[in-house]
């Protein structure tokens, strides 16, 4: 797939051979292809435009390396710039605090509960942490049951209070429970709505204020494309979250949401979800995502 763009750029740059330097005309032509690749990957139009503009400035006057064909050189420039824009390196989560409190936010169906389980499993197996999962969806008993199933699957305790309608109280009680029972990480799975609404935002803002988490993660379905950006902005305005989790990257999405979200909220993408199973979790690698976006 990666070669595909490289080939197209080579074609657009065919006039370049023998010139030794990339000219403005060559660059304009090739960047059209790059912009198309970005739009195909569902990158926001404005961001794609800004991106190609900045690559253009970098590309002009570059010497064509003898070891690379011009298409490959352009792909490298574009890829490096994309990687840089998505944060350059992987960013871990803050495991300070005693216990570490991690708050999950996001819309219903984004993959919060599944990811809460995956993260619990990851911290338990990779970082030998004692984790407590907390069910805070007081509106949907099915959501708590789903979390219990997940907890059983990975051997992690789930804290919930049937009958208590106050998620702030449940979260605070859960942290007390964790302290009393030797747990050093508390992952709070919150209720999600199908769209951003004021009630939901107030509720999660109240939980956030009450538990003062070390890490607030925003979970988003990578298949939702442009909507993902608006949702990310709404949650970030309220929570000033620490990082993003991009789920469902095992689907056929090219993952342009990664670039769009990073550009709009300027928060690192920390993890990706790559399946429904509990081990389908990976830390986010900006360079791998750049390859995927370029197709
Ligand atoms: P929540 O409402 O935000 O808690 O979302 P859920 O965790 O219930 O996930 C919604 C659906 O997406 C479920 O059917 C999950 O199995 C599925 N899901 C979650 N993460 C992934 C993922 O990374 N890949 C795939 N293919 N499915 C996922």
CSV table of C-alpha atoms and ligand atoms in Angstrom, one decimal:
chain,number,residue,atom,x,y,z
A,1,UNK,CA,0.0,0.0,0.0
A,2,UNK,CA,2.8,2.3,1.0
A,3,UNK,CA,4.4,1.7,-2.5
A,4,UNK,CA,1.2,2.8,-4.1
A,5,UNK,CA,1.5,6.4,-3.1
A,6,UNK,CA,5.2,6.3,-3.8
A,7,UNK,CA,4.5,5.1,-7.3
A,8,UNK,CA,1.9,7.8,-7.9
A,9,UNK,CA,4.4,10.4,-6.6
A,10,UNK,CA,7.0,9.0,-8.9
A,11,UNK,CA,4.7,9.4,-11.8
A,12,UNK,CA,3.9,13.0,-10.8
A,13,UNK,CA,7.6,13.6,-10.5
A,14,UNK,CA,8.7,12.0,-13.7
A,15,UNK,CA,9.8,15.4,-15.1
A,16,UNK,CA,12.2,15.7,-12.2
A,17,UNK,CA,14.7,13.1,-13.2
A,18,UNK,CA,17.9,14.8,-14.2
A,19,UNK,CA,17.1,18.1,-12.5
A,20,UNK,CA,18.5,17.1,-9.2
A,21,UNK,CA,16.2,19.5,-7.3
A,22,UNK,CA,12.5,19.4,-6.6
A,23,UNK,CA,10.8,22.4,-8.2
A,24,UNK,CA,7.6,24.2,-7.3
A,25,UNK,CA,5.7,22.7,-10.2
A,26,UNK,CA,6.7,19.1,-9.2
A,27,UNK,CA,5.8,19.7,-5.6
A,28,UNK,CA,2.4,21.1,-6.4
A,29,UNK,CA,1.6,18.1,-8.6
A,30,UNK,CA,2.8,15.5,-6.0
A,31,UNK,CA,1.1,17.2,-3.1
A,32,UNK,CA,-2.2,16.9,-4.9
A,33,UNK,CA,-1.7,13.1,-4.6
A,34,UNK,CA,-0.7,13.4,-1.0
A,35,UNK,CA,-3.8,15.5,-0.2
A,36,UNK,CA,-5.9,12.9,-2.0
A,37,UNK,CA,-4.3,10.1,0.2
A,38,UNK,CA,-5.0,12.1,3.3
A,39,UNK,CA,-8.7,12.8,2.4
A,40,UNK,CA,-9.1,9.1,1.5
A,41,UNK,CA,-7.9,8.3,5.0
A,42,UNK,CA,-10.6,10.6,6.3
A,43,UNK,CA,-8.3,13.4,7.5
A,44,UNK,CA,-10.2,16.6,7.9
A,45,UNK,CA,-10.0,18.8,4.8
A,46,UNK,CA,-8.6,21.9,6.5
A,47,UNK,CA,-5.9,19.8,8.2
A,48,UNK,CA,-5.0,18.1,5.0
A,49,UNK,CA,-4.6,21.5,3.3
A,50,UNK,CA,-2.5,22.9,6.1
A,51,UNK,CA,-0.4,19.8,6.1
A,52,UNK,CA,0.4,19.8,2.4
A,53,UNK,CA,1.3,23.5,2.7
A,54,UNK,CA,3.8,22.9,5.4
A,55,UNK,CA,5.3,19.9,3.5
A,56,UNK,CA,5.6,22.1,0.4
A,57,UNK,CA,7.8,24.5,2.2
A,58,UNK,CA,10.0,21.7,3.4
A,59,UNK,CA,10.2,20.0,0.0
A,60,UNK,CA,11.2,23.0,-2.1
A,61,UNK,CA,14.9,23.0,-2.8
A,62,UNK,CA,15.5,19.6,-1.3
A,63,UNK,CA,18.2,17.7,-3.2
A,64,UNK,CA,17.1,14.5,-4.7
A,65,UNK,CA,19.1,11.8,-3.0
A,66,UNK,CA,20.7,9.5,-5.5
A,67,UNK,CA,19.8,6.4,-3.5
A,68,UNK,CA,16.1,7.3,-3.6
A,69,UNK,CA,13.8,7.9,-6.4
A,70,UNK,CA,11.9,11.2,-6.1
A,71,UNK,CA,8.6,9.6,-5.2
A,72,UNK,CA,10.2,7.8,-2.3
A,73,UNK,CA,11.9,11.0,-1.2
A,74,UNK,CA,8.6,12.8,-1.1
A,75,UNK,CA,6.9,9.9,0.7
A,76,UNK,CA,9.7,10.1,3.3
A,77,UNK,CA,9.2,13.9,3.7
A,78,UNK,CA,5.5,13.4,4.1
A,79,UNK,CA,5.8,10.5,6.4
A,80,UNK,CA,8.3,12.2,8.7
A,81,UNK,CA,6.1,15.3,8.9
A,82,UNK,CA,3.0,13.2,9.6
A,83,UNK,CA,4.9,11.3,12.3
A,84,UNK,CA,6.1,14.5,13.9
A,85,UNK,CA,2.6,16.0,13.8
A,86,UNK,CA,1.2,12.9,15.6
A,87,UNK,CA,3.7,13.4,18.4
A,88,UNK,CA,6.8,11.7,17.1
A,89,UNK,CA,7.2,9.1,19.8
A,90,UNK,CA,5.0,6.9,21.9
A,91,UNK,CA,3.7,8.5,25.1
A,92,UNK,CA,3.0,6.4,28.2
A,93,UNK,CA,0.5,6.9,30.9
A,94,UNK,CA,1.1,8.5,34.3
A,95,UNK,CA,1.2,5.7,36.9
A,96,UNK,CA,1.9,7.9,39.9
A,97,UNK,CA,-0.5,8.4,42.8
A,98,UNK,CA,-1.5,5.9,45.4
A,99,UNK,CA,-3.6,4.5,44.0
A,100,UNK,CA,-3.3,5.6,40.3
A,101,UNK,CA,-6.7,6.7,39.2
A,102,UNK,CA,-7.5,6.4,35.5
A,103,UNK,CA,-10.8,7.9,34.2
A,104,UNK,CA,-12.3,6.8,30.9
A,105,UNK,CA,-14.4,9.1,28.9
A,106,UNK,CA,-16.1,8.9,25.5
A,107,UNK,CA,-19.4,8.2,23.8
A,108,UNK,CA,-21.4,5.0,24.2
A,109,UNK,CA,-20.2,2.4,21.8
A,110,UNK,CA,-16.7,3.9,21.5
A,111,UNK,CA,-15.2,0.9,23.2
A,112,UNK,CA,-14.7,2.3,26.7
A,113,UNK,CA,-15.7,-0.8,28.7
A,114,UNK,CA,-13.7,-3.1,26.4
A,115,UNK,CA,-10.7,-0.8,26.6
A,116,UNK,CA,-11.0,-0.5,30.4
A,117,UNK,CA,-10.7,-4.3,30.5
A,118,UNK,CA,-7.8,-4.3,28.0
A,119,UNK,CA,-5.9,-1.6,30.0
A,120,UNK,CA,-6.5,-3.5,33.3
A,121,UNK,CA,-5.2,-6.7,31.7
A,122,UNK,CA,-2.2,-4.8,30.2
A,123,UNK,CA,-1.3,-3.2,33.5
A,124,UNK,CA,-1.7,-6.4,35.4
A,125,UNK,CA,0.4,-8.5,33.1
A,126,UNK,CA,3.0,-6.0,31.8
A,127,UNK,CA,3.4,-3.8,34.8
A,128,UNK,CA,2.4,-6.2,37.6
A,129,UNK,CA,-0.2,-3.9,39.0
A,130,UNK,CA,-3.1,-4.7,41.3
A,131,UNK,CA,-6.1,-3.3,39.4
A,132,UNK,CA,-9.6,-2.5,40.4
A,133,UNK,CA,-12.2,-1.8,37.7
A,134,UNK,CA,-15.1,0.4,38.6
A,135,UNK,CA,-18.5,0.4,36.9
A,136,UNK,CA,-20.1,3.9,37.0
A,137,UNK,CA,-22.8,3.6,34.4
A,138,UNK,CA,-25.8,4.0,36.7
A,139,UNK,CA,-28.3,4.1,33.8
A,140,UNK,CA,-27.6,0.8,32.1
A,141,UNK,CA,-27.3,-2.2,34.3
A,142,UNK,CA,-26.2,-4.1,31.2
A,143,UNK,CA,-23.0,-2.0,31.1
A,144,UNK,CA,-22.1,-3.1,34.6
A,145,UNK,CA,-22.8,-6.7,33.7
A,146,UNK,CA,-20.5,-6.3,30.7
A,147,UNK,CA,-17.8,-5.0,32.9
A,148,UNK,CA,-18.2,-7.9,35.3
A,149,UNK,CA,-17.9,-10.4,32.4
A,150,UNK,CA,-14.7,-8.6,31.3
A,151,UNK,CA,-13.3,-8.6,34.9
A,152,UNK,CA,-13.9,-12.3,35.2
A,153,UNK,CA,-12.2,-13.0,31.9
A,154,UNK,CA,-9.0,-11.3,33.0
A,155,UNK,CA,-9.2,-12.0,36.7
A,156,UNK,CA,-9.6,-8.4,37.8
A,157,UNK,CA,-12.0,-7.4,40.6
A,158,UNK,CA,-14.9,-5.2,39.5
A,159,UNK,CA,-16.4,-2.6,41.9
A,160,UNK,CA,-20.0,-1.5,41.4
A,161,UNK,CA,-22.9,-0.4,43.7
A,162,UNK,CA,-26.2,-1.7,42.5
A,163,UNK,CA,-28.9,0.7,43.5
A,164,UNK,CA,-26.7,3.7,44.0
A,165,UNK,CA,-27.5,6.4,41.4
A,166,UNK,CA,-24.6,8.7,42.2
A,167,UNK,CA,-21.5,8.0,40.1
A,168,UNK,CA,-19.4,10.5,42.1
A,169,UNK,CA,-20.1,8.6,45.3
A,170,UNK,CA,-19.5,5.3,43.7
A,171,UNK,CA,-16.1,6.5,42.3
A,172,UNK,CA,-15.0,7.8,45.7
A,173,UNK,CA,-16.1,4.6,47.5
A,174,UNK,CA,-14.2,2.6,44.9
A,175,UNK,CA,-11.0,4.4,45.7
A,176,UNK,CA,-11.5,3.8,49.4
A,177,UNK,CA,-12.1,0.2,48.6
A,178,UNK,CA,-9.0,0.0,46.5
A,179,UNK,CA,-6.9,1.5,49.3
A,180,UNK,CA,-8.3,-0.9,51.9
A,181,UNK,CA,-7.7,-3.9,49.6
A,182,UNK,CA,-4.2,-3.3,48.3
A,183,UNK,CA,-5.1,-2.2,44.8
A,184,UNK,CA,-2.7,0.4,43.2
A,185,UNK,CA,-4.6,1.2,40.1
A,186,UNK,CA,-8.3,2.2,39.8
A,187,UNK,CA,-9.8,2.3,36.4
A,188,UNK,CA,-13.2,4.1,36.3
A,189,UNK,CA,-15.5,3.2,33.4
A,190,UNK,CA,-18.1,6.0,33.0
A,191,UNK,CA,-21.5,6.1,31.3
A,192,UNK,CA,-21.6,7.2,27.7
A,193,UNK,CA,-24.3,8.7,25.6
A,194,UNK,CA,-24.9,8.4,21.9
A,195,UNK,CA,-24.1,12.0,21.4
A,196,UNK,CA,-22.5,14.8,23.5
A,197,UNK,CA,-25.1,16.2,25.9
A,198,UNK,CA,-24.9,18.6,28.7
A,199,UNK,CA,-26.1,16.2,31.4
A,200,UNK,CA,-23.4,13.7,30.5
A,201,UNK,CA,-20.7,16.3,30.4
A,202,UNK,CA,-21.7,17.7,33.8
A,203,UNK,CA,-21.7,14.2,35.2
A,204,UNK,CA,-18.2,13.3,34.0
A,205,UNK,CA,-16.9,16.7,35.0
A,206,UNK,CA,-18.2,16.1,38.5
A,207,UNK,CA,-16.5,12.7,38.7
A,208,UNK,CA,-13.3,14.1,37.3
A,209,UNK,CA,-13.3,16.9,40.0
A,210,UNK,CA,-14.1,14.5,42.8
A,211,UNK,CA,-11.5,11.8,42.0
A,212,UNK,CA,-8.7,14.0,40.5
A,213,UNK,CA,-7.4,11.3,38.2
A,214,UNK,CA,-3.7,10.9,37.3
A,215,UNK,CA,-4.8,10.0,33.8
A,216,UNK,CA,-8.0,10.9,32.0
A,217,UNK,CA,-8.3,9.1,28.7
A,218,UNK,CA,-10.7,9.9,25.9
A,219,UNK,CA,-11.8,6.8,24.0
A,220,UNK,CA,-12.9,7.2,20.4
A,221,UNK,CA,-14.0,4.9,17.6
A,222,UNK,CA,-11.5,5.4,14.7
A,223,UNK,CA,-14.3,4.5,12.2
A,224,UNK,CA,-16.3,7.7,13.1
A,225,UNK,CA,-14.0,9.9,11.0
A,226,UNK,CA,-14.9,13.6,11.1
A,227,UNK,CA,-17.4,13.2,14.0
A,228,UNK,CA,-14.5,11.9,16.2
A,229,UNK,CA,-12.9,15.4,16.0
A,230,UNK,CA,-16.0,17.2,17.2
A,231,UNK,CA,-16.5,14.7,20.1
A,232,UNK,CA,-12.8,15.0,21.1
A,233,UNK,CA,-13.1,18.7,21.2
A,234,UNK,CA,-16.2,18.7,23.3
A,235,UNK,CA,-14.7,16.3,25.9
A,236,UNK,CA,-11.4,18.1,25.9
A,237,UNK,CA,-13.1,21.4,26.6
A,238,UNK,CA,-14.7,20.0,29.7
A,239,UNK,CA,-12.0,17.5,30.9
A,240,UNK,CA,-8.7,18.8,29.5
A,241,UNK,CA,-7.9,15.1,29.1
A,242,UNK,CA,-4.4,13.6,29.1
A,243,UNK,CA,-4.6,11.3,26.2
A,244,UNK,CA,-6.6,9.6,23.5
A,245,UNK,CA,-7.4,5.9,22.9
A,246,UNK,CA,-8.2,5.1,19.2
A,247,UNK,CA,-10.3,1.9,19.1
A,248,UNK,CA,-11.4,-0.4,16.3
A,249,UNK,CA,-8.3,0.0,14.2
A,250,UNK,CA,-8.6,-3.6,13.2
A,251,UNK,CA,-11.4,-2.4,10.8
A,252,UNK,CA,-10.7,-1.1,7.4
A,253,UNK,CA,-10.3,2.6,8.5
A,254,UNK,CA,-7.1,4.2,7.4
A,255,UNK,CA,-7.0,6.1,10.7
A,256,UNK,CA,-7.0,9.7,9.6
A,257,UNK,CA,-8.9,10.5,12.8
A,258,UNK,CA,-5.5,10.1,14.6
A,259,UNK,CA,-4.1,13.1,12.7
A,260,UNK,CA,-7.3,15.2,12.9
A,261,UNK,CA,-7.7,14.7,16.6
A,262,UNK,CA,-4.1,15.4,17.4
A,263,UNK,CA,-4.2,18.6,15.4
A,264,UNK,CA,-7.4,19.8,17.0
A,265,UNK,CA,-6.9,19.0,20.7
A,266,UNK,CA,-3.1,18.7,20.7
A,267,UNK,CA,-3.2,15.7,23.1
A,268,UNK,CA,-1.2,12.6,22.5
A,269,UNK,CA,-2.8,9.4,21.3
A,270,UNK,CA,-1.6,6.8,23.8
A,271,UNK,CA,-3.2,3.5,23.0
A,272,UNK,CA,-5.0,1.8,20.1
A,273,UNK,CA,-7.5,-1.0,20.2
A,274,UNK,CA,-7.2,-3.6,17.5
A,275,UNK,CA,-9.9,-6.1,18.2
A,276,UNK,CA,-12.6,-7.3,20.7
A,277,UNK,CA,-10.3,-9.6,22.7
A,278,UNK,CA,-8.6,-8.5,25.9
A,279,UNK,CA,-5.1,-8.6,24.4
A,280,UNK,CA,-6.0,-6.5,21.4
A,281,UNK,CA,-4.3,-3.4,22.8
A,282,UNK,CA,-1.1,-1.7,21.7
A,283,UNK,CA,0.7,1.5,22.5
A,284,UNK,CA,0.4,4.1,19.8
A,285,UNK,CA,3.3,4.4,17.3
A,286,UNK,CA,3.0,7.6,15.3
A,287,UNK,CA,5.3,6.3,12.5
A,288,UNK,CA,3.2,3.2,12.0
A,289,UNK,CA,0.1,5.3,11.8
A,290,UNK,CA,1.7,7.6,9.3
A,291,UNK,CA,2.3,4.5,7.0
A,292,UNK,CA,-1.3,3.5,7.4
A,293,UNK,CA,-2.7,7.0,6.7
A,294,UNK,CA,-0.6,7.2,3.5
A,295,UNK,CA,-2.0,3.9,2.4
B,1,LIG,P1,-18.7,1.5,25.4
B,1,LIG,O1,-20.2,1.7,25.2
B,1,LIG,O2,-17.9,2.7,25.1
B,1,LIG,O3,-18.3,0.9,26.7
B,1,LIG,O4,-18.2,0.5,24.3
B,1,LIG,P2,-18.0,-1.1,24.4
B,1,LIG,O5,-16.7,-1.4,25.1
B,1,LIG,O6,-19.2,-1.8,24.8
B,1,LIG,O7,-17.7,-1.5,22.8
B,1,LIG,C1,-18.7,-1.3,21.8
B,1,LIG,C2,-18.5,-2.5,20.8
B,1,LIG,O8,-17.3,-2.3,20.1
B,1,LIG,C3,-18.5,-3.9,21.4
B,1,LIG,O9,-19.2,-4.8,20.6
B,1,LIG,C4,-17.0,-4.2,21.5
B,1,LIG,O10,-16.7,-5.6,21.4
B,1,LIG,C5,-16.5,-3.5,20.2
B,1,LIG,N1,-15.1,-3.0,20.3
B,1,LIG,C6,-14.5,-2.3,21.3
B,1,LIG,N2,-13.2,-2.1,21.0
B,1,LIG,C7,-12.9,-2.7,19.8
B,1,LIG,C8,-11.8,-2.8,18.9
B,1,LIG,O11,-10.7,-2.3,19.1
B,1,LIG,N3,-12.0,-3.5,17.7
B,1,LIG,C9,-13.2,-4.1,17.4
B,1,LIG,N4,-13.3,-4.7,16.2
B,1,LIG,N5,-14.3,-4.0,18.2
B,1,LIG,C10,-14.2,-3.3,19.4
